[in-house]
Amino acid sequence: MQPSFSPAQTSPRANLAGWLYVSPLVVVLVPFFVAPILVVLAASFFATDGFGGLTPGFTLASYVEVLHSALTLKLYLATIKFTVLTWVFTLIIGFFVAYFLVFHVRNQLLAIGLFLLCTVPFWTSNIIRMISWIPLLGKEGLINQALLGTGVIHQPLEVLLFSDLAVVIAYVHQLTIFMIVPIFNSMARIDKKLIEAAIDAGASRFDIMRLIVVPMSKSGIALGTIFVVSIVMGDFFVVKVMSGGGSASVVSAFYEDVGVLQYPTAAASAVLLTLVLVAIVSLILRTVDIRQEITR
Amino acid sequence: MSAVLADASKTDTPKTIVPATTKAIAPSKGGRPWTFYVLAALFTLYVVALYGPMFCIYILSFQDIRGGLVFPMKGHSLHWFVDLFTQVRTGDVKGSFDRSIKLAVIVTVITVVVSFLAGLGFRKRFRGDTFVFYMMIGSLVAPGLVLGLGTGLLFQALGLNASWYSSALGAQLSWTLPFGVLVMFAVMSRFNHVWEEAAYDLGASRWQSIRLVMIPVLAPGLVAVALFGFTLSYDEFARSLQTAGSLNTLPLEIWSMTLNVTSPSLYALGTVTTIVSFVVIGASLGSIVLIQKKRGSSAKG
């Protein structure tokens, strides 16, 4: 999108036209994003009878309960561990896959074809993709069968499925695409002449990577990071299924609370999680003006 | 590469610089750097890891009645597909499938229209645009389960019944619309405003320039938005969990199956949903190709 012709272009007419165009978006987001968030915020201050009934009022009891619980810290540490591991793996794989497609595949049609190949599995059910690891990682799965068959191990590895390892594998499997797409987009926009010029000026491969490719892919990396971090931190079913109930995350605990109708505590922990997410996302947005970058 | 550039600069005419430079970017022959082989290997590994597990379950879904969740494969039949659609214990697969498709179609239509309009709006700065933009980003990153709970409680407080076509529809839109608008940004960044201005110069009204210039030019991008809307909705889980009411959508059905069903029926379901996705994607990509072809021929004629 082009930048506006002049920054002072906020005539009442332009304002009205802009708002008219985005009004349908606002009409959906207010009742289905703003209002639910406010409802959760309100519920976090309410009291409960323990059977799902909410008593309007103002009490900090739920926050005290959540913050005092030793479990909360443990859940956050577990969630952060999963988030960081997933982020590192998806970033490394996503960055180099995008780099390969943009800078190494010489035929552009082939590059687009390979790019589409990476996006195809994203078009099928998440849950199905997750459980598709069972025939591979299970106790009698392909990997164990292969390792037993070749005599590398004598006992099936139990750590492969229903473990933290399985959780991270499932996340990386599902989310690397969220890194590839935005990084591919921002890399594809790098003018190849810049790299030619750098080579002519005597830059090494590493210099080009450090001084041109990485800085100019920043917006893609930032956008991908926002997707991956917010999805992992907001997820519960991968953790639940792939850990076999052995691990928990902030949202899986929230889900348990909802299940036993403990709405205020669930709401309080949801508000805390949302604050943490807002902090992380605004930190990322501070390093790069996403709007400027994607509308460039 | 630098040699080619040096050659081009000697002749000093832009005409030769341009082809020389493009040639230098993608030389058709010559050795590849070692990084090419390393990255190609990484890419191949990634693709194998991406597809491998899924192919395992597609294969395992064609076992016969003795089949289990792991290899080796026991016989081959369509038993688990029949089981999927007839057995009561696997739940209401057909009904939830039906609802999910209907919901995805409604979500797709709304997402395309609203994203297109919002894309038009965001082209120009207007007071409060940053606020709307961040509201959108907020809606995208908010934990789905939390939003779902909020929407569910809101409906409860207002005395409305949660159902797949009201609360779940809205909850899904809060997720598909930000995606759609972001894709719209990328699509519109490639739209040349000169075309639009030319239409105005020729006396087109705003509506005519949208209908006759923008929509045809942006059509492939709009199909991409539609594709996003459809697949995001068809696969949406967390936001629907607390908002779908008493009747499940397909992902919710799959979720409950993962908890109760431990037979290749589950894999058969994976195969079926994948086929549906591919039909939808094939139709979408086909329509992009058709649109391009039609435009190409009308430009020629």
XYZ file of C-alpha atoms in Angstrom:
597
model
C 0.000 0.000 0.000
C 1.256 3.433 -0.755
C 1.975 5.897 1.992
C -0.464 8.768 2.026
C 0.551 11.708 -0.062
C 0.819 14.092 2.827
C 0.664 13.463 6.557
C -1.818 16.299 6.975
C -4.414 14.469 4.895
C -7.065 14.238 7.562
C -9.809 16.352 6.141
C -13.213 15.595 7.662
C -14.200 14.036 4.358
C -11.223 11.684 4.304
C -11.888 10.818 7.940
C -15.486 9.979 7.239
C -14.606 7.908 4.153
C -11.939 5.997 6.110
C -14.324 5.223 8.931
C -17.065 4.179 6.528
C -14.729 1.651 4.931
C -13.534 0.165 8.224
C -16.921 0.351 9.950
C -17.905 -3.272 9.116
C -14.613 -4.411 10.668
C -15.275 -2.338 13.773
C -18.867 -3.579 13.935
C -17.524 -7.163 14.225
C -14.534 -6.491 16.474
C -16.386 -4.480 19.109
C -18.928 -7.158 20.114
C -16.633 -10.124 19.469
C -13.258 -8.866 20.653
C -13.577 -5.736 22.814
C -16.744 -6.765 24.655
C -15.611 -10.356 25.462
C -12.293 -9.050 26.775
C -14.183 -6.592 28.987
C -16.500 -9.384 30.161
C -13.516 -11.512 31.148
C -11.959 -8.514 32.890
C -15.185 -7.907 34.808
C -15.584 -11.593 35.682
C -12.092 -11.617 37.182
C -13.348 -9.209 39.855
C -16.579 -11.092 40.578
C -17.246 -13.610 43.304
C -18.597 -17.070 42.591
C -20.780 -19.560 44.380
C -18.601 -22.340 43.029
C -21.300 -23.687 40.712
C -20.793 -21.338 37.789
C -22.951 -18.575 39.226
C -21.309 -15.160 39.238
C -22.019 -12.482 41.817
C -21.337 -9.015 40.436
C -19.088 -7.086 42.755
C -15.509 -6.135 43.188
C -13.062 -8.444 44.852
C -9.414 -9.110 44.214
C -9.745 -12.580 45.708
C -9.242 -14.344 42.391
C -6.072 -12.415 41.634
C -4.738 -13.088 45.116
C -5.500 -16.762 44.652
C -3.823 -16.942 41.247
C -0.783 -14.904 42.254
C -0.309 -16.757 45.534
C -0.496 -20.157 43.972
C 2.869 -21.810 43.519
C 1.365 -23.509 40.496
C 1.083 -20.208 38.603
C 4.834 -19.669 38.463
C 5.339 -23.260 37.396
C 2.772 -22.894 34.617
C 4.330 -19.697 33.348
C 7.790 -21.245 33.369
C 6.485 -24.251 31.423
C 4.659 -22.004 28.945
C 7.723 -19.806 28.468
C 9.909 -22.860 27.978
C 7.616 -24.179 25.221
C 7.338 -20.715 23.668
C 11.077 -20.063 23.570
C 11.963 -23.522 22.233
C 9.266 -23.344 19.557
C 10.249 -19.808 18.622
C 13.935 -20.700 18.231
C 13.269 -23.758 16.062
C 10.571 -22.156 13.906
C 12.741 -19.055 13.420
C 15.837 -20.996 12.371
C 13.965 -23.353 10.044
C 11.641 -20.632 8.733
C 14.437 -18.172 8.070
C 16.610 -20.608 6.156
C 13.740 -22.117 4.202
C 12.679 -18.617 3.113
C 16.300 -17.692 2.379
C 16.735 -20.803 0.268
C 13.581 -20.116 -1.722
C 14.292 -16.437 -2.305
C 18.052 -16.420 -2.895
C 19.024 -19.911 -3.995
C 16.239 -21.196 -6.198
C 16.965 -19.588 -9.535
C 13.726 -20.400 -11.299
C 11.037 -18.137 -9.891
C 8.183 -20.418 -10.851
C 9.914 -23.287 -9.044
C 10.421 -21.061 -5.989
C 6.716 -20.238 -5.874
C 5.868 -23.907 -6.370
C 8.134 -24.955 -3.488
C 6.678 -22.169 -1.352
C 3.166 -23.475 -2.004
C 4.389 -26.972 -1.158
C 5.287 -25.674 2.308
C 1.879 -24.071 2.794
C -0.259 -27.032 1.728
C -0.260 -28.925 5.066
C -1.424 -25.718 6.721
C -4.668 -26.199 4.832
C -5.573 -29.356 6.731
C -6.807 -29.822 10.258
C -4.403 -28.818 13.025
C -5.592 -31.589 15.282
C -5.131 -34.175 12.564
C -1.617 -32.922 11.870
C -0.858 -33.193 15.549
C -2.105 -36.741 16.020
C -0.305 -37.756 12.833
C 2.836 -37.963 14.971
C 1.419 -40.879 16.949
C 2.297 -43.596 14.378
C 5.811 -42.184 14.266
C 6.662 -41.302 17.842
C 4.630 -43.900 19.731
C 6.104 -46.714 21.758
C 5.488 -49.027 18.799
C 5.891 -46.192 16.307
C 8.088 -46.106 13.238
C 11.033 -44.385 14.890
C 11.195 -46.892 17.726
C 10.722 -49.773 15.301
C 13.558 -48.477 13.154
C 15.881 -47.908 16.093
C 15.083 -51.334 17.569
C 15.475 -52.955 14.161
C 18.915 -51.495 13.609
C 19.944 -52.422 17.125
C 20.698 -48.861 18.209
C 18.452 -49.335 21.228
C 17.089 -52.418 22.986
C 14.165 -50.824 24.803
C 11.633 -48.602 23.001
C 12.213 -44.928 23.788
C 9.301 -43.663 25.844
C 10.405 -40.067 25.729
C 9.320 -39.650 22.104
C 5.569 -39.438 22.651
C 3.610 -37.964 25.541
C 6.524 -35.813 26.573
C 7.761 -32.243 26.354
C 9.736 -33.292 23.296
C 6.556 -34.352 21.526
C 4.913 -31.037 22.436
C 7.767 -29.043 20.888
C 7.815 -31.261 17.779
C 4.087 -30.727 17.279
C 4.393 -26.960 17.724
C 7.297 -26.691 15.293
C 5.402 -28.849 12.805
C 2.358 -26.604 13.000
C 3.906 -23.181 13.305
C 7.018 -23.009 11.116
C 4.730 -21.927 8.281
C 3.851 -18.804 10.281
C 7.540 -17.853 10.115
C 8.125 -18.866 6.501
C 5.297 -16.814 4.987
C 6.093 -13.361 6.464
C 9.876 -13.814 6.198
C 9.522 -14.994 2.591
C 7.397 -11.924 1.873
C 9.866 -9.433 3.293
C 12.888 -11.186 1.762
C 11.265 -11.284 -1.663
C 11.065 -7.511 -1.545
C 14.837 -7.075 -1.062
C 16.238 -5.547 -4.229
C 18.761 -8.037 -5.570
C 20.843 -5.135 -6.880
C 21.685 -4.288 -3.272
C 23.304 -7.674 -2.859
C 25.146 -7.318 -6.159
C 26.442 -3.971 -4.975
C 27.556 -5.501 -1.681
C 29.406 -8.272 -3.497
C 31.092 -5.712 -5.712
C 32.086 -3.745 -2.646
C 33.770 -6.872 -1.325
C 31.228 -8.035 1.258
C 31.479 -11.646 2.364
C 28.516 -14.016 2.401
C 28.291 -13.546 6.154
C 28.413 -9.735 5.875
C 25.563 -9.789 3.368
C 23.518 -11.933 5.719
C 24.301 -9.778 8.764
C 24.114 -6.342 7.173
C 21.483 -6.721 4.472
C 19.311 -9.817 4.616
C 18.608 -9.978 8.354
C 17.912 -6.249 8.847
C 15.696 -6.130 5.778
C 13.732 -9.218 6.855
C 13.104 -7.715 10.276
C 9.446 -6.992 9.686
C 8.824 -10.551 8.547
C 10.681 -11.964 11.525
C 8.720 -9.700 13.863
C 5.382 -10.640 12.335
C 6.256 -14.353 12.429
C 7.379 -14.033 16.034
C 4.091 -12.411 16.996
C 2.144 -15.254 15.364
C 4.234 -18.030 16.917
C 4.471 -16.538 20.408
C 0.796 -15.658 20.654
C -0.323 -19.039 19.339
C 1.940 -21.074 21.630
C 1.110 -18.967 24.678
C -2.584 -19.116 23.874
C -2.678 -22.830 23.140
C -3.698 -25.687 25.306
C -4.648 -28.652 23.200
C -1.218 -29.428 21.795
C 0.162 -29.457 25.315
C -2.717 -31.564 26.558
C -2.625 -34.183 23.826
C 1.066 -34.400 23.041
C 2.230 -34.432 26.630
C -0.387 -37.043 27.481
C -1.499 -34.858 30.376
C 1.994 -34.811 31.824
C 2.644 -31.156 31.107
C 0.462 -28.145 31.548
C 0.491 -24.573 30.330
C -1.194 -21.406 31.482
C -4.114 -21.905 29.105
C -4.536 -25.593 29.880
C -4.904 -24.660 33.547
C -7.376 -21.990 32.497
C -9.293 -24.634 30.570
C -9.432 -26.873 33.635
C -10.777 -23.943 35.673
C -13.490 -23.306 33.109
C -14.302 -27.011 33.144
C -15.035 -26.900 36.873
C -16.878 -23.579 36.481
C -14.298 -21.562 38.388
C -14.899 -18.557 36.137
C -13.376 -15.797 38.305
C -10.045 -17.563 38.816
C -10.003 -18.553 35.157
C -10.743 -14.960 34.203
C -8.042 -13.599 36.508
C -5.416 -15.894 35.045
C -6.656 -15.025 31.545
C -6.256 -11.309 32.295
C -2.717 -11.911 33.560
C -1.825 -13.945 30.482
C -3.289 -11.289 28.209
C -1.196 -8.616 29.958
C 1.948 -10.721 29.495
C 1.090 -11.198 25.807
C 0.385 -7.491 25.318
C 3.762 -6.688 26.896
C 5.600 -9.111 24.620
C 3.801 -8.002 21.470
C 4.318 -4.302 22.187
C 7.992 -4.995 22.831
C 8.211 -6.589 19.389
C 6.186 -3.776 17.810
C 8.575 -1.268 19.366
C 11.518 -2.727 17.471
C 9.744 -2.518 14.137
C 6.801 -0.475 12.887
C 4.832 -3.371 11.458
C 2.154 -1.229 9.949
C 4.670 0.901 8.110
C 6.443 -2.204 6.926
C 3.517 -4.215 5.659
C 1.784 -1.272 4.053
C 4.984 -0.109 2.385
C 28.665 -11.771 -11.363
C 30.708 -8.651 -10.785
C 32.320 -9.188 -14.155
C 28.924 -8.965 -15.807
C 28.166 -5.776 -13.954
C 31.530 -4.275 -14.911
C 30.789 -5.090 -18.524
C 27.452 -3.416 -18.284
C 28.881 -0.268 -16.757
C 31.406 0.035 -19.599
C 28.672 0.284 -22.202
C 26.944 2.780 -19.922
C 23.474 2.563 -21.375
C 20.571 1.678 -19.149
C 19.288 -0.663 -21.832
C 22.195 -3.069 -21.347
C 22.452 -2.620 -17.583
C 18.975 -3.959 -16.974
C 19.274 -7.331 -18.704
C 22.854 -7.696 -17.502
C 21.805 -7.237 -13.882
C 18.897 -9.622 -14.036
C 21.181 -12.143 -15.643
C 23.663 -11.682 -12.840
C 21.016 -12.410 -10.196
C 20.031 -15.716 -11.678
C 22.819 -17.059 -13.840
C 21.506 -20.066 -15.686
C 24.766 -21.970 -15.499
C 27.837 -22.036 -13.357
C 28.591 -23.723 -10.061
C 26.385 -23.315 -7.065
C 27.850 -22.233 -3.730
C 28.143 -24.865 -0.994
C 25.391 -23.111 0.951
C 22.978 -24.118 -1.789
C 23.486 -27.805 -1.047
C 23.252 -27.352 2.718
C 20.057 -25.317 2.444
C 18.585 -27.643 -0.162
C 19.160 -30.542 2.245
C 17.548 -28.584 5.073
C 14.591 -27.735 2.873
C 14.139 -31.359 1.837
C 14.275 -32.501 5.450
C 11.708 -29.888 6.392
C 9.326 -30.992 3.651
C 9.747 -34.668 4.590
C 9.036 -33.882 8.247
C 6.066 -31.785 7.172
C 4.428 -34.419 4.996
C 5.757 -37.696 6.423
C 3.521 -37.992 9.466
C 0.433 -37.013 7.531
C 1.037 -39.604 4.863
C 1.385 -42.185 7.631
C -2.144 -41.552 8.841
C -3.575 -41.462 5.322
C -2.047 -44.873 4.687
C -3.120 -46.293 8.051
C -6.717 -45.138 7.517
C -7.082 -47.738 4.730
C -6.476 -50.732 7.020
C -9.024 -53.481 7.551
C -10.913 -54.196 10.759
C -7.842 -55.525 12.585
C -6.013 -52.240 12.090
C -4.458 -50.256 14.892
C -2.935 -46.844 15.437
C 0.611 -47.793 14.417
C 2.462 -49.613 11.680
C 2.679 -52.327 10.398
C -0.431 -51.945 8.326
C -2.977 -54.731 8.704
C -4.725 -55.442 5.407
C -6.550 -52.850 3.404
C -10.197 -51.830 3.180
C -12.514 -48.856 3.536
C -13.807 -50.231 6.849
C -12.785 -47.206 8.934
C -14.400 -44.744 6.558
C -17.689 -46.616 6.754
C -17.250 -46.836 10.519
C -16.690 -43.089 10.656
C -20.017 -42.214 9.081
C -22.176 -44.989 10.514
C -21.045 -45.717 14.054
C -22.807 -43.839 16.801
C -19.845 -43.988 19.107
C -17.804 -41.765 16.838
C -20.368 -39.047 17.349
C -22.150 -36.867 14.855
C -19.445 -36.576 12.212
C -21.835 -35.938 9.352
C -23.793 -33.213 11.144
C -20.721 -31.426 12.416
C -19.113 -31.679 9.015
C -22.204 -30.102 7.495
C -22.225 -27.252 10.016
C -18.514 -26.612 9.595
C -18.795 -26.294 5.834
C -21.794 -23.948 6.088
C -20.075 -21.871 8.741
C -16.859 -21.697 6.723
C -18.767 -20.478 3.664
C -20.530 -17.737 5.647
C -17.243 -16.728 7.306
C -15.514 -16.659 3.915
C -18.070 -14.359 2.317
C -18.069 -11.929 5.257
C -14.258 -12.020 5.504
C -13.759 -11.184 1.825
C -16.222 -8.281 1.819
C -15.163 -6.767 5.149
C -11.419 -7.209 4.510
C -11.703 -5.625 1.083
C -13.553 -2.606 2.478
C -11.115 -2.286 5.394
C -8.214 -2.542 2.951
C -9.713 0.366 0.989
C -10.156 2.334 4.205
C -6.610 1.793 5.451
C -5.121 3.028 2.180
C -5.645 6.580 3.352
C -4.796 7.889 6.765
C -7.794 8.860 8.823
C -8.075 9.903 12.416
C -8.130 6.808 14.618
C -6.698 4.468 11.983
C -3.894 3.394 14.309
C -6.440 2.599 16.989
C -8.458 0.394 14.622
C -5.242 -1.250 13.427
C -4.144 -2.160 16.941
C -7.613 -3.360 17.846
C -7.260 -5.725 14.905
C -3.804 -6.916 15.981
C -5.182 -7.394 19.496
C -7.991 -9.538 18.172
C -5.447 -11.620 16.255
C -3.113 -12.327 19.170
C -5.708 -12.700 21.937
C -5.765 -16.286 23.250
C -8.650 -17.958 21.432
C -9.938 -19.822 24.443
C -10.091 -16.608 26.490
C -12.013 -14.772 23.776
C -14.276 -17.777 23.403
C -15.022 -17.793 27.116
C -15.670 -14.036 27.076
C -18.059 -14.369 24.149
C -19.802 -17.310 25.817
C -20.245 -15.392 29.090
C -21.425 -12.314 27.172
C -24.133 -14.312 25.416
C -25.103 -15.874 28.739
C -25.328 -12.440 30.370
C -27.472 -11.107 27.534
C -29.742 -14.135 27.763
C -28.890 -15.285 24.236
C -28.321 -18.868 23.237
C -24.842 -19.662 22.013
C -24.892 -21.414 18.656
C -22.606 -22.078 15.741
C -24.264 -19.493 13.486
C -24.282 -16.635 15.994
C -21.671 -16.650 18.759
C -19.286 -19.063 17.054
C -19.610 -17.129 13.794
C -18.652 -13.885 15.526
C -15.849 -15.513 17.486
C -14.392 -16.944 14.281
C -14.665 -13.613 12.481
C -12.619 -11.987 15.253
C -9.818 -14.281 14.058
C -10.333 -14.476 10.287
C -10.886 -10.740 9.728
C -7.494 -9.575 11.048
C -5.842 -12.245 8.898
C -7.906 -11.197 5.900
C -7.061 -7.518 6.335
C -3.333 -8.280 6.703
C -3.445 -10.296 3.475
C -5.391 -7.421 1.877
C -2.560 -5.043 2.872
C -0.044 -7.231 1.076
C -2.347 -7.565 -1.952
C -3.084 -3.856 -2.204
C 0.572 -2.888 -1.825
C 1.017 -4.287 -5.320
C -1.914 -2.322 -6.729
C -0.753 0.551 -8.888
C -2.748 3.648 -8.040
C -2.149 5.035 -11.508
C -4.831 2.678 -12.869
C -7.374 4.020 -10.451
C -6.489 7.624 -11.240
C -6.704 6.861 -14.935
C -10.238 5.555 -14.350
C -11.156 8.780 -12.528
C -9.619 10.839 -15.347
C -11.805 8.968 -17.793
C -14.815 9.973 -15.762
C -15.413 6.856 -13.699
C -17.275 7.209 -10.417
C -15.729 5.792 -7.249
C -18.009 2.769 -7.438
C -17.191 2.228 -11.126
C -13.462 2.375 -10.453
C -13.851 -0.181 -7.664
C -16.057 -2.474 -9.736
C -14.321 -2.177 -13.105
C -10.698 -1.558 -12.122
C -9.905 -2.595 -8.558
C -11.915 -5.793 -8.181
C -10.765 -7.352 -11.479
C -7.111 -6.437 -10.806
C -7.241 -7.591 -7.194
C -9.311 -10.730 -7.906
C -6.509 -13.256 -7.262
C -5.761 -11.510 -3.965
C -9.424 -11.653 -3.026
C -9.444 -15.380 -3.747
C -6.428 -15.684 -1.432
C -8.370 -13.884 1.304
C -11.293 -16.235 0.707
C -8.997 -19.225 0.974
C -7.623 -17.936 4.270
C -11.114 -17.282 5.583
C -12.354 -20.722 4.628
C -9.456 -22.756 6.008
C -9.115 -20.699 9.199
C -12.803 -21.172 9.915
C -13.024 -24.821 8.845
C -10.166 -25.581 11.223
C -11.019 -23.171 14.048
C -11.091 -24.777 17.438
C -10.221 -22.661 20.475
C -12.626 -19.812 19.767
C -15.493 -22.171 18.941
C -15.128 -24.350 22.023
C -17.143 -22.142 24.386
C -19.295 -20.509 21.726
C -20.650 -23.280 19.509
C -23.515 -24.141 21.831
C -24.911 -27.652 21.919
C -24.070 -28.615 18.328
C -20.436 -29.297 17.478
C -18.407 -28.038 14.569
C -16.011 -30.498 12.947
C -12.820 -29.539 14.851
C -14.750 -29.849 18.122
C -15.952 -33.263 16.989
C -12.401 -34.291 16.118
C -11.265 -33.037 19.491
C -13.787 -35.157 21.339
C -12.822 -38.101 19.139
C -9.164 -37.773 20.098
C -10.299 -38.178 23.687
C -12.615 -41.190 23.169
C -11.819 -42.945 19.939
C -8.658 -44.953 19.607
C -9.206 -46.596 16.266
C -8.136 -45.799 12.712
C -11.531 -44.041 12.371
C -9.669 -41.017 13.596
C -7.202 -41.369 10.751
C -10.034 -41.885 8.270
C -11.450 -38.579 9.457
C -8.048 -36.994 8.824
C -8.045 -38.356 5.298
C -11.569 -37.096 4.607
C -10.938 -33.582 5.951
C -7.736 -33.378 3.936
C -9.574 -34.328 0.761
C -12.156 -31.602 1.408
C -9.385 -29.039 1.948
C -7.752 -30.044 -1.291
C -10.991 -29.804 -3.255
C -11.564 -26.284 -1.911
C -7.962 -25.220 -2.579
C -7.957 -26.786 -6.019
C -11.168 -24.918 -6.881
C -9.703 -21.646 -5.578
C -6.401 -21.967 -7.393
C -8.280 -23.067 -10.502
C -10.424 -19.946 -10.332
C -7.281 -17.772 -10.016
C -5.866 -19.398 -13.141
C -9.190 -18.946 -14.948
C -9.393 -15.283 -13.968
C -5.844 -14.661 -15.168
C -6.493 -16.508 -18.410
C -9.711 -14.626 -19.071
C -7.987 -11.334 -18.399
C -5.097 -12.334 -20.658
C -7.397 -13.218 -23.536
C -9.585 -10.139 -23.119
C -6.445 -7.984 -23.086
C -5.352 -9.584 -26.336
C -8.762 -9.413 -27.971
